[in-house]
XYZ file of C-alpha atoms in Angstrom:
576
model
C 0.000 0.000 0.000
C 1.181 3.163 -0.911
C 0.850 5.726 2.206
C 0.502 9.514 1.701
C 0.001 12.302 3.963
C -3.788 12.842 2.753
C -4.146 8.641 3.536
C -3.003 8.904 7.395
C -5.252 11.747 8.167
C -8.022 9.483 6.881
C -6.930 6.706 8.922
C -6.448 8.716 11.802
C -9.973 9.978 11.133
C -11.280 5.898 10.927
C -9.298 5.233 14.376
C -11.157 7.817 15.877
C -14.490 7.054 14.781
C -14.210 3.266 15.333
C -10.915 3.004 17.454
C -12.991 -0.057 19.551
C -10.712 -2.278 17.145
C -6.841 -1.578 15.554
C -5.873 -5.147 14.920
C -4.406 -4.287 11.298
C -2.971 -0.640 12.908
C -1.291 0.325 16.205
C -0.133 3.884 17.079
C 2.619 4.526 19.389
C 3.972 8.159 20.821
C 7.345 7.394 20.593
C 8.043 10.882 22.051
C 11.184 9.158 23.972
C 13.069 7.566 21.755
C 11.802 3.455 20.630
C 8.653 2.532 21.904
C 8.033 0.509 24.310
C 6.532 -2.468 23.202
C 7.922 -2.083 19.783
C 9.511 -5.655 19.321
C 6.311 -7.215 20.842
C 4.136 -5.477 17.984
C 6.569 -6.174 15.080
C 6.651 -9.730 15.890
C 2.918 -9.931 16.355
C 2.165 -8.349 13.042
C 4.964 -11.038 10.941
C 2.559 -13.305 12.032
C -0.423 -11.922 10.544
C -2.027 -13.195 7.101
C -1.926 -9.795 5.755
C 0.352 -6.698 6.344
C 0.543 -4.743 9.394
C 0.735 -0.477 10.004
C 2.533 1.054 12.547
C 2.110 4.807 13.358
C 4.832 6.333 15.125
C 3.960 9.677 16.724
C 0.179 9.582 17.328
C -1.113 9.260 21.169
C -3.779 6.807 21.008
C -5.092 7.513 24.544
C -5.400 11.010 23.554
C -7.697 10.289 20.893
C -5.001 9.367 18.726
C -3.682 12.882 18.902
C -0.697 13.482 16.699
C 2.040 14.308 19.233
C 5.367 13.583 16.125
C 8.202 12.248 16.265
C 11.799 14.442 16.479
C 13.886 12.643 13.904
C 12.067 10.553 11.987
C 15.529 8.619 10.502
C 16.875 8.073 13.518
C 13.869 6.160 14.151
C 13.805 4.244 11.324
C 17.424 3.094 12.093
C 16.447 2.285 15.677
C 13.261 0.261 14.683
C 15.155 -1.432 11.922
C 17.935 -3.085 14.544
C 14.983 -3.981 16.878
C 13.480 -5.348 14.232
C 16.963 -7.196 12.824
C 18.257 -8.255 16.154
C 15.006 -9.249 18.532
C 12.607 -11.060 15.939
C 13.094 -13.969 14.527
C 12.785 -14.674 11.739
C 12.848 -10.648 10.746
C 9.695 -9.678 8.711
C 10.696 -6.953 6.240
C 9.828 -3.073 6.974
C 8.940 -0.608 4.579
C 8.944 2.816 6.102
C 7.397 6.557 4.633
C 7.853 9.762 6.914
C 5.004 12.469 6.911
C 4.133 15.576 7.968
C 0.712 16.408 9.312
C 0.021 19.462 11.378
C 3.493 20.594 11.429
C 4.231 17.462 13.063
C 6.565 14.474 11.555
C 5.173 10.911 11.382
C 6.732 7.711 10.825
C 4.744 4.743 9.272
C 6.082 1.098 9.409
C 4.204 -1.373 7.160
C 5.261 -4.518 8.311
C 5.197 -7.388 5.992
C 3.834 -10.829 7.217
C 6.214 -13.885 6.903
C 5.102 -17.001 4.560
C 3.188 -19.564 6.368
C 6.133 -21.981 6.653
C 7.978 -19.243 8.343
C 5.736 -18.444 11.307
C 5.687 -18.340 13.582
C 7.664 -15.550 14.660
C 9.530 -14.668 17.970
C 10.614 -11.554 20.124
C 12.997 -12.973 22.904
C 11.746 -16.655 22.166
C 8.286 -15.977 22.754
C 5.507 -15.763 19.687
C 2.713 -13.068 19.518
C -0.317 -12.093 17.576
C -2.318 -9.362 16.900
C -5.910 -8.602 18.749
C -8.156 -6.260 18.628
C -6.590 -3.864 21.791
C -3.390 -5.208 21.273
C -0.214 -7.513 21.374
C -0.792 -10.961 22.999
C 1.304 -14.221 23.654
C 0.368 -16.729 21.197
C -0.911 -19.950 23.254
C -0.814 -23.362 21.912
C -3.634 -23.837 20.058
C -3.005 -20.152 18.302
C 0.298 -21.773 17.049
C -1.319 -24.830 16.275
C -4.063 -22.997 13.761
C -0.585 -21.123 12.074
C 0.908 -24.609 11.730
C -2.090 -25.991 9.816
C -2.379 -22.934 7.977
C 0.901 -23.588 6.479
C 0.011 -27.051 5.563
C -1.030 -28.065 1.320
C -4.528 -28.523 0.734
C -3.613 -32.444 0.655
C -2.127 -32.174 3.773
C -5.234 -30.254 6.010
C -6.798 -32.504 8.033
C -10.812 -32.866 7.127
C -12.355 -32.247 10.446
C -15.653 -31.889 9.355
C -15.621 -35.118 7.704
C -14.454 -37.124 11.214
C -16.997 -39.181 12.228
C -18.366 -39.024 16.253
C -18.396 -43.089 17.450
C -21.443 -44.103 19.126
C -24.003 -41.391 17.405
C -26.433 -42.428 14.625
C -29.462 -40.679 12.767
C -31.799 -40.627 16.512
C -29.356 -37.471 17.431
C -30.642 -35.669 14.134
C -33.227 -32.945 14.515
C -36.161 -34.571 12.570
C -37.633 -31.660 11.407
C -33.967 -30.489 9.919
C -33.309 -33.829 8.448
C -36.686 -33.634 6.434
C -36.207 -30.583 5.050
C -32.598 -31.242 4.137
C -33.009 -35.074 2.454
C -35.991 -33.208 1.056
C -34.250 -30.306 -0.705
C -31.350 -32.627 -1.960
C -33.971 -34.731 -3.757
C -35.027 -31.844 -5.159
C -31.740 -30.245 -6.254
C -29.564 -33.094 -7.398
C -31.440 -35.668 -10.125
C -28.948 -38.413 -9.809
C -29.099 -38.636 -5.579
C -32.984 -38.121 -6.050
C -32.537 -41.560 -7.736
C -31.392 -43.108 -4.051
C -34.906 -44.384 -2.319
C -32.850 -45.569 1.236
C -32.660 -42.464 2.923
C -29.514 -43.911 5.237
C -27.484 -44.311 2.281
C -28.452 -40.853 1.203
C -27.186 -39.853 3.983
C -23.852 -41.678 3.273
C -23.474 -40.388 0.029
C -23.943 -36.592 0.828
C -21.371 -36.938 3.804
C -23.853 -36.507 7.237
C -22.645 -40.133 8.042
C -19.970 -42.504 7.645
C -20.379 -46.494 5.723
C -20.870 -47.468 9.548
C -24.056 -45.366 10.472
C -22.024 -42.856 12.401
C -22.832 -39.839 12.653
C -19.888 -37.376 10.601
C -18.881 -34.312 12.729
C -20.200 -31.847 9.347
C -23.398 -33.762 9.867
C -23.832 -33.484 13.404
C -23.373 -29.705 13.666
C -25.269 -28.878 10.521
C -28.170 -31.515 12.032
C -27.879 -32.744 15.438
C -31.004 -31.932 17.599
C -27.900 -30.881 20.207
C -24.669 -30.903 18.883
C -23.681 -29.090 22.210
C -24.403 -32.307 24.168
C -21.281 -34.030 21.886
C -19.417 -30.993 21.491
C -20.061 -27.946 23.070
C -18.242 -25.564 21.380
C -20.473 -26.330 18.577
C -22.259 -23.384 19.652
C -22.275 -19.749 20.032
C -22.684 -16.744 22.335
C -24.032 -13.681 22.164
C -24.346 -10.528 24.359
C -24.536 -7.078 24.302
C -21.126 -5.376 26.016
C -21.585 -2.450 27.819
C -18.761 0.345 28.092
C -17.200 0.887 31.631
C -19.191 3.934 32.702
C -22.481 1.474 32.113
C -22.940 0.439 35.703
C -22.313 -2.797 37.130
C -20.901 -5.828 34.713
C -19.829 -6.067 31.469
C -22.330 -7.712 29.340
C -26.282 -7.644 29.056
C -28.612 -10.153 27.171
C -25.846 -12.544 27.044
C -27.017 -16.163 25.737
C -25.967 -19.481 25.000
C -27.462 -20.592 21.135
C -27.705 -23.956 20.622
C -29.185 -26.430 18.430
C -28.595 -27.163 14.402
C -26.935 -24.836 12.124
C -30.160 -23.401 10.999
C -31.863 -22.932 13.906
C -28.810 -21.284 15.655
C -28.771 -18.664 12.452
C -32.601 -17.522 12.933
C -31.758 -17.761 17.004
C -28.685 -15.240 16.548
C -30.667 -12.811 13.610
C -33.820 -12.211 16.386
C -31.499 -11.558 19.388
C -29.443 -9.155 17.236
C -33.151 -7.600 16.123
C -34.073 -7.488 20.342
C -30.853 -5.750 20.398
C -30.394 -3.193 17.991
C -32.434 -0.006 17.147
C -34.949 0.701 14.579
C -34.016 3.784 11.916
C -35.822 5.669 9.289
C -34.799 5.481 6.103
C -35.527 6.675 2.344
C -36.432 3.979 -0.149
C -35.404 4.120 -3.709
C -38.916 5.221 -4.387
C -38.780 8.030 -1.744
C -40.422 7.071 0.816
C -39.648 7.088 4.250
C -39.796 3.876 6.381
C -38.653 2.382 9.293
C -36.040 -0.455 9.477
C -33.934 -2.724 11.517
C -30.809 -0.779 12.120
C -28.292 -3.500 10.831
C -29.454 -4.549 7.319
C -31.112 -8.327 7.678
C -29.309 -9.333 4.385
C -25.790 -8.734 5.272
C -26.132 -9.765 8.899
C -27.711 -13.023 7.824
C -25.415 -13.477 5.463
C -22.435 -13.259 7.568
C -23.812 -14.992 10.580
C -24.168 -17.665 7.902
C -20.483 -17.458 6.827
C -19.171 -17.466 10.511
C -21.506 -20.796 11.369
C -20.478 -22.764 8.393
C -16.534 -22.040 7.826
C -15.584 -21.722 11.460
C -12.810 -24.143 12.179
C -13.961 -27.300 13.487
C -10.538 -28.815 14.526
C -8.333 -27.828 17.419
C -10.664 -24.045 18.310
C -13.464 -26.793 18.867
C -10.872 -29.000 21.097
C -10.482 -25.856 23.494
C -14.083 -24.855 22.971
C -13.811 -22.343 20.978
C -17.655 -20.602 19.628
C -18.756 -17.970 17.303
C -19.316 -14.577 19.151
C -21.697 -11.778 18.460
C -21.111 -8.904 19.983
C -23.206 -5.412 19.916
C -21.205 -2.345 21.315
C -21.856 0.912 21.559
C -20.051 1.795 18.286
C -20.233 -1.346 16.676
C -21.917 -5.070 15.847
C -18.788 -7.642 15.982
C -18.774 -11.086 14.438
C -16.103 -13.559 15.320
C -15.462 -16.830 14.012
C -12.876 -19.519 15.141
C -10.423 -20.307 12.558
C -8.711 -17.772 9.652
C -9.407 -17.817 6.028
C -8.023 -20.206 4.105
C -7.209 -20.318 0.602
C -7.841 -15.933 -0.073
C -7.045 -13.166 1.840
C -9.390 -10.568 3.434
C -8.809 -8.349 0.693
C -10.067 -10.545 -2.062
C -13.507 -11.114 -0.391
C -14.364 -7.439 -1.245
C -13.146 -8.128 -4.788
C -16.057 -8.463 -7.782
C -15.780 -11.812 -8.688
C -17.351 -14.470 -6.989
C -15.043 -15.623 -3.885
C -15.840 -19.238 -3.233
C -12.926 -20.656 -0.511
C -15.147 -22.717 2.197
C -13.017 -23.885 5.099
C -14.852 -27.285 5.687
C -16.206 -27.976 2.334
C -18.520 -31.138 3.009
C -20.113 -28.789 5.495
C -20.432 -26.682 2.971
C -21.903 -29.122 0.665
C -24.555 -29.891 3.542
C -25.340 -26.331 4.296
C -26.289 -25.792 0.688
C -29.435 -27.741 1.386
C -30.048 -26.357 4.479
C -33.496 -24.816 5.192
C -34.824 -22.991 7.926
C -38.348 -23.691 9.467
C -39.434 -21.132 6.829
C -37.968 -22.556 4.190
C -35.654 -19.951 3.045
C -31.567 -21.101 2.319
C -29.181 -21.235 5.241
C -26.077 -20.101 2.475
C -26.454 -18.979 -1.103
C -23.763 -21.538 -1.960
C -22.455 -19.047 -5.335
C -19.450 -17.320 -3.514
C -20.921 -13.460 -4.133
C -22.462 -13.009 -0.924
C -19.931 -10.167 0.639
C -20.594 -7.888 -2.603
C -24.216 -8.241 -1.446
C -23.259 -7.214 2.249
C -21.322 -4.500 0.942
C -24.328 -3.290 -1.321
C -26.855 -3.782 1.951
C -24.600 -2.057 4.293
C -24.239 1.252 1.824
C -28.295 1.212 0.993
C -28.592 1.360 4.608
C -26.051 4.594 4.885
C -23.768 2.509 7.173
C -19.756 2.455 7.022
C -18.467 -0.211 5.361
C -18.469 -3.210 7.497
C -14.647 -4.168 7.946
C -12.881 -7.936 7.843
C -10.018 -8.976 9.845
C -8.293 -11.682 9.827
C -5.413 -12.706 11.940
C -4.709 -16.101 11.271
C -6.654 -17.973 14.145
C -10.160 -16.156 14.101
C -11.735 -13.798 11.354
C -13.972 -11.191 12.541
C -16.561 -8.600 10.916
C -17.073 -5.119 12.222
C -20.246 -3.162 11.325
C -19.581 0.141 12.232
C -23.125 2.134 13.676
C -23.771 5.445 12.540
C -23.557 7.367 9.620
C -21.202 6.147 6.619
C -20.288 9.638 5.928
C -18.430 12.560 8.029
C -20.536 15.504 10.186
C -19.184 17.937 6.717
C -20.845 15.389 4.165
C -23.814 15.103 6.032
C -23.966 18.781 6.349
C -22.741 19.068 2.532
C -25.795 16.846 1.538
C -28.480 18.477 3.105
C -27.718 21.695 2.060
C -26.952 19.720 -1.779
C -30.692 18.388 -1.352
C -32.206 22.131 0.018
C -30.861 23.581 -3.130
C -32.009 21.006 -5.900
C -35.264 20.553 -3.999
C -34.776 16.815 -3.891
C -34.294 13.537 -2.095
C -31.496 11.166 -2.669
C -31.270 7.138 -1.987
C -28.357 6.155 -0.091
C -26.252 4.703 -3.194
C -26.826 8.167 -4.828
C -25.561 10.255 -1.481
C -22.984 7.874 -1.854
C -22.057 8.378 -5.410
C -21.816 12.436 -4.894
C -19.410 12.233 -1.836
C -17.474 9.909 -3.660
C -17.582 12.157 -6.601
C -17.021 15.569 -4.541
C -13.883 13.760 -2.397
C -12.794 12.121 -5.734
C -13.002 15.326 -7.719
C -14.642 13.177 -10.982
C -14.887 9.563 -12.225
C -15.288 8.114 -15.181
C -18.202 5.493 -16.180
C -15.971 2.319 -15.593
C -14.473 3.473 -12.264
C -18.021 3.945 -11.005
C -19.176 1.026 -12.577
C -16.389 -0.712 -10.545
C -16.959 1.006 -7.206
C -20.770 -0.164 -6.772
C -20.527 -3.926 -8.344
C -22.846 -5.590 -8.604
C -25.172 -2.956 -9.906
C -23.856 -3.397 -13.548
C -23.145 -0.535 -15.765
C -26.715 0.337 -17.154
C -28.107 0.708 -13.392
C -24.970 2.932 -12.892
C -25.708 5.008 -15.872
C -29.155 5.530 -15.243
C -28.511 7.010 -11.413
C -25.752 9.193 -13.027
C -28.248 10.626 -15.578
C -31.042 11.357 -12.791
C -28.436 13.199 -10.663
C -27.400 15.388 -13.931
C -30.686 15.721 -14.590
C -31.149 16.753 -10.997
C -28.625 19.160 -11.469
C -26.015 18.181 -9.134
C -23.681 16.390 -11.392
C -22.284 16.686 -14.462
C -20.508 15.394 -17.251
C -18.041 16.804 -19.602
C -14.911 14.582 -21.530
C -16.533 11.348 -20.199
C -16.158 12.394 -16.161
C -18.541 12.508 -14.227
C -18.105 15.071 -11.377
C -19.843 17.283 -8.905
C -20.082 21.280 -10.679
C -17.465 23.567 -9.288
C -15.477 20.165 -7.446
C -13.865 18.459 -10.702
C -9.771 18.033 -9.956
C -7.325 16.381 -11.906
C -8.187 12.483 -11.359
C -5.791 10.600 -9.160
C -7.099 6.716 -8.123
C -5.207 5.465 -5.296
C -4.953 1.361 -5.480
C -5.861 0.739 -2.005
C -9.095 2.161 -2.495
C -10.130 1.451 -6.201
C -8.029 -0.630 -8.850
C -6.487 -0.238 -11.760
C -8.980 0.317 -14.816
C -9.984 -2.860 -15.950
C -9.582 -1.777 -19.434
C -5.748 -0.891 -19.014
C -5.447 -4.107 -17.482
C -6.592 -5.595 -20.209
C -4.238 -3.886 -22.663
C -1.374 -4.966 -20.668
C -1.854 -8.180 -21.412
C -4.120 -11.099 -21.168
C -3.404 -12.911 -17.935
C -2.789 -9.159 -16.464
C -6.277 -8.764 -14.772
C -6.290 -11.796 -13.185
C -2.952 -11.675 -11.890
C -3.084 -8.183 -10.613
C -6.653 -9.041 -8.849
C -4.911 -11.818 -6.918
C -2.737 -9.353 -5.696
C -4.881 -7.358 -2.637
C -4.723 -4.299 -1.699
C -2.346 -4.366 1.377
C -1.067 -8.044 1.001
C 2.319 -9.264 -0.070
C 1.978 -12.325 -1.831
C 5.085 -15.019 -3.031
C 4.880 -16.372 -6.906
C 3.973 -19.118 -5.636
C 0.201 -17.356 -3.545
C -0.504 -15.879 -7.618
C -0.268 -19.100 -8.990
C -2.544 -20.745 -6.289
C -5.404 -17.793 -6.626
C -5.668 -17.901 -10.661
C -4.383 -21.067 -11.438
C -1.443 -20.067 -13.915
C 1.699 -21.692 -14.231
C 5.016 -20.129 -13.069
C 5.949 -18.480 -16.436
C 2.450 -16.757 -16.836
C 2.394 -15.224 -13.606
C 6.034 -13.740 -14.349
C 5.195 -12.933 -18.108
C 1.853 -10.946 -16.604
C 3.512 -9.402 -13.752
C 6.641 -7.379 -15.938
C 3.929 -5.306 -17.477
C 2.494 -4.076 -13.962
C 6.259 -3.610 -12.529
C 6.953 -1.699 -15.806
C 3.393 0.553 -15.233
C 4.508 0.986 -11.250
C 1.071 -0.552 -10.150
C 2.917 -3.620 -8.749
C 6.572 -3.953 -6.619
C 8.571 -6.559 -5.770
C 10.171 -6.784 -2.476
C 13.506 -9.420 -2.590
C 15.374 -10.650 -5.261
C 14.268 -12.542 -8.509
C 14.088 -16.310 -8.462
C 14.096 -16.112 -4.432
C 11.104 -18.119 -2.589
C 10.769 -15.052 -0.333
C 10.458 -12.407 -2.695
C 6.824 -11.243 -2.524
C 4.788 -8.860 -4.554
C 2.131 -5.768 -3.940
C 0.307 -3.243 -5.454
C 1.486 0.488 -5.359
């Protein structure tokens, strides 16, 4: 990622507003000299899946005040023997000084080591990344970094273990109808299978011996709980400290089948959260549930199914909801495997399921309404994304740090106290009302100073470019955007047109002109991550001298950099 003064007064500005969490970025004073603390947080980001920030010269207990640093390359030099000498083995550091407020600022990006590599260690003991903090890896945290370094061939299939002494009498009847009903339905050749037990076999919710397979039992079981506890999850509402006596409210134990735990969690978060008004795309005003049912169902969904079911559920691990004062928190046991954070935002479909016969059982998984526990096609964060920007809320965040992966959904407004201001005044003087996704199309076009068609296009997938077109004509219609040499752009805000990659990519239609394979290759490539040869081959499937052949045309442009030497296992690769 390419850091610039402009892009750590926004973050600053993110930290403040939703500071709850700063797993991906820590700030430290550093008025004295080397923080303290420093060798603890270096070693805890190298073992991160994705790249780490540290800010040297903000005061996070002062609101994350910017309080500077007196000589910014002396720090460098100090953090870089800390960094050489204390943790092993040394991630690499790539540092950027900047000056905001008349005040100097360091940044440290700290890249994560390969999988094989971790983890870690400052003075022989391993750490990882939270969301206050730096904490001492246990064992089962190491454990969940050792498997993630393991091949595909090599992962061990929890889900498909089977549980001795269980058969079909510890199945929720009611579940197991409506699941051997909807495979019938779905798949022609299975519907051909009359013996429901060896239908059962065959789709993986028992083993050749009647047992009962773990993926069957949790997806199923009337109790799964009763067999393995952690097979469950908890929610509560956590209060802040000035709240009174404890820390939690409404706190509850879910239990029961996959399905029935989802609708369990979606009502309690309903119970829980407020009720807004909001306008429709029509115009009218009406009241809804404060977190968008779509995107919270969807992720709940994601959490239940592709939580890890091997050592987390050994040291009973469960999934977590959490509703704060600034924010709704998911957490699921077990990191992503097989794509990074980044690339679930991406516009293709993302399809990566941790426990995939699970997965294969959820996809026929109804609730007591009949509606679909998980979509099953892999596009299901776009939708979140789209759900959580209709509904004027930030963009929800993902974080993953190799043992749990957790979703934030900001509460409040998606936009600053100025843009609010900015758009009532904007809807005063045209006389009209605007839907969230247009609000959300003029900031981005005021802050962005123009786009073209494609870039917008790109920004609100999966609305497709005719949908996009026809919201851009009603706004210029409206009078409160315009177009002129194919950018669009708010009148009297147009600038010269700068897209930075961490927030938008590269024009798909350079891409394209670069070469083939380019696309592909550069999309595997997230914004933030540091990925080996070897990670671009895995994500698009090319062989070692197409990667190469599409990578020299995005060194060439400056939209990609390599960090080591060519040939080298450990030289890794990220956008500009």
């Amino acid at each position: 990622m390419s850091w610039t003064d402009v892009r750590v007064v926004e973050t600053l500005a993110e930290l403040r507003a939703f500071g709850d969490d700063t797993t991906l970025v820590e700030c430290k004073t550093a008025a004295g000299g080397v923080p303290e603390g420093i060798g603890e947080t270096l070693c805890a980001f190298a073992n991160m899946p994705q790249a780490g920030v540290i800010i040297l010269g903000v005061n996070e207990r002062q609101g994350f005040a910017i309080t500077g640093v007196q000589n910014p390359a002396e720090m460098e030099k100090a953090i870089t023997s800390v960094n050489r000498s204390s943790v092993s083995p040394a991630p690499q550091l790539v540092f950027s000084h900047h000056v905001v407020d008349d005040k100097k600022i360091v940044v440290v990006e700290v890249t994560p080591l390969l999988p094989s590599e971790k983890p870690a260690t400052f003075r022989n003991k391993a750490f990882l990344r939270q969301a206050d903090g730096d904490y001492e890896m246990n064992s089962n945290d190491i454990r969940m970094l050792e498997l993630s370094a393991l091949t595909e061939s090599q992962q061990i299939l929890s889900d498909f273990q089977s549980v001795p002494g269980t058969d079909t009498g510890v199945l929720d009847p009611q579940v197991l109808k409506g699941f051997i009903k909807s495979v019938r339905e779905s798949r022609s050749r299975v519907a051909k299978i009359d013996d429901d037990a060896q239908l059962l076999q065959v789709t993986n919710v028992t083993d050749n011996q009647g047992d009962i397979r773990l993926g069957g039992l949790y997806a199923l079981g009337y109790l799964p709980q009763s067999v393995e506890p952690a097979l469950g999850a908890t929610v509560a509402v956590r209060l802040s400290r000035g709240d009174g006596v404890g820390r939690h409210k409404n706190l509850k134990e879910i239990e029961g089948p996959l399905p029935v735990m989802l609708v369990e969690i979606m009502e309690w978060i309903r119970q829980n959260s407020d009720t807004v008004s909001r306008y429709t795309d029509s115009g009218h005003l009406v009241d809804e549930p404060e977190f968008p049912p779509t995107a919270i169902r969807e992720v709940l969904a994601n959490a239940l199914v592709h939580r890890d079911l091997g050592p987390s559920v050994e040291v009973g691990k469960k999934v977590e909801v959490r509703i704060t004062e600034k924010m709704l928190v998911v957490v699921s046991p077990g990191g992503l495997r097989g794509l990074s954070a980044s690339q679930l935002e991406s516009p293709g479909l993302t399809k990566a399921p941790v426990n995939k016969r699970l997965y294969e059982i959820a996809r026929y998984l109804r609730t007591a309404e009949g509606e679909r526990v998980i979509e099953g096609e892999g596009g299901g964060i776009q939708e979140i994304l789209t759900a959580t920007r209709e509904a004027g809320l930030p963009k929800p965040r993902f974080i993953d740090n190799g043992v749990s992966f957790k979703v934030l959904f900001p509460r409040g407004s998606r936009f600053t106290e100025a843009d609010n201001q900015w758009l009532s005044d904007l809807k005063q003087e045209a006389k009209q009302q605007f839907t969230p996704t247009e609000e959300d199309i003029l900031i981005n076009l005021r802050s962005g100073g123009g786009a073209t068609l494609s870039h917008i296009v790109q920004l609100y997938t999966p609305l497709g470019e005719r949908k996009c077109k026809r919201i851009l004509d009603r706004l210029i219609d409206c009078g409160v955007v315009e177009l002129e040499d194919g950018i669009y752009s708010v009148p009297g805000e147009r600038k010269e047109i700068t897209y930075r990659p961490d927030h938008a990519s590269v024009d798909q239609h350079f891409l394209v002109a670069l070469g083939k394979n380019v696309p592909a290759v550069y999309a595997a490539i997230g914004p933030g991550e540091f990925v080996t040869l070897k990670d671009v081959q895995s994500r698009t499937g090319f062989s070692p001298a197409q990667v190469r052949y599409a990578l020299e045309p995005l060194l060439a442009e400056d939209h990609v950099v390599m960090l080591g030497g060519q040939g080298r296992k450990a030289t890794v690769y990220s956008r500009t």
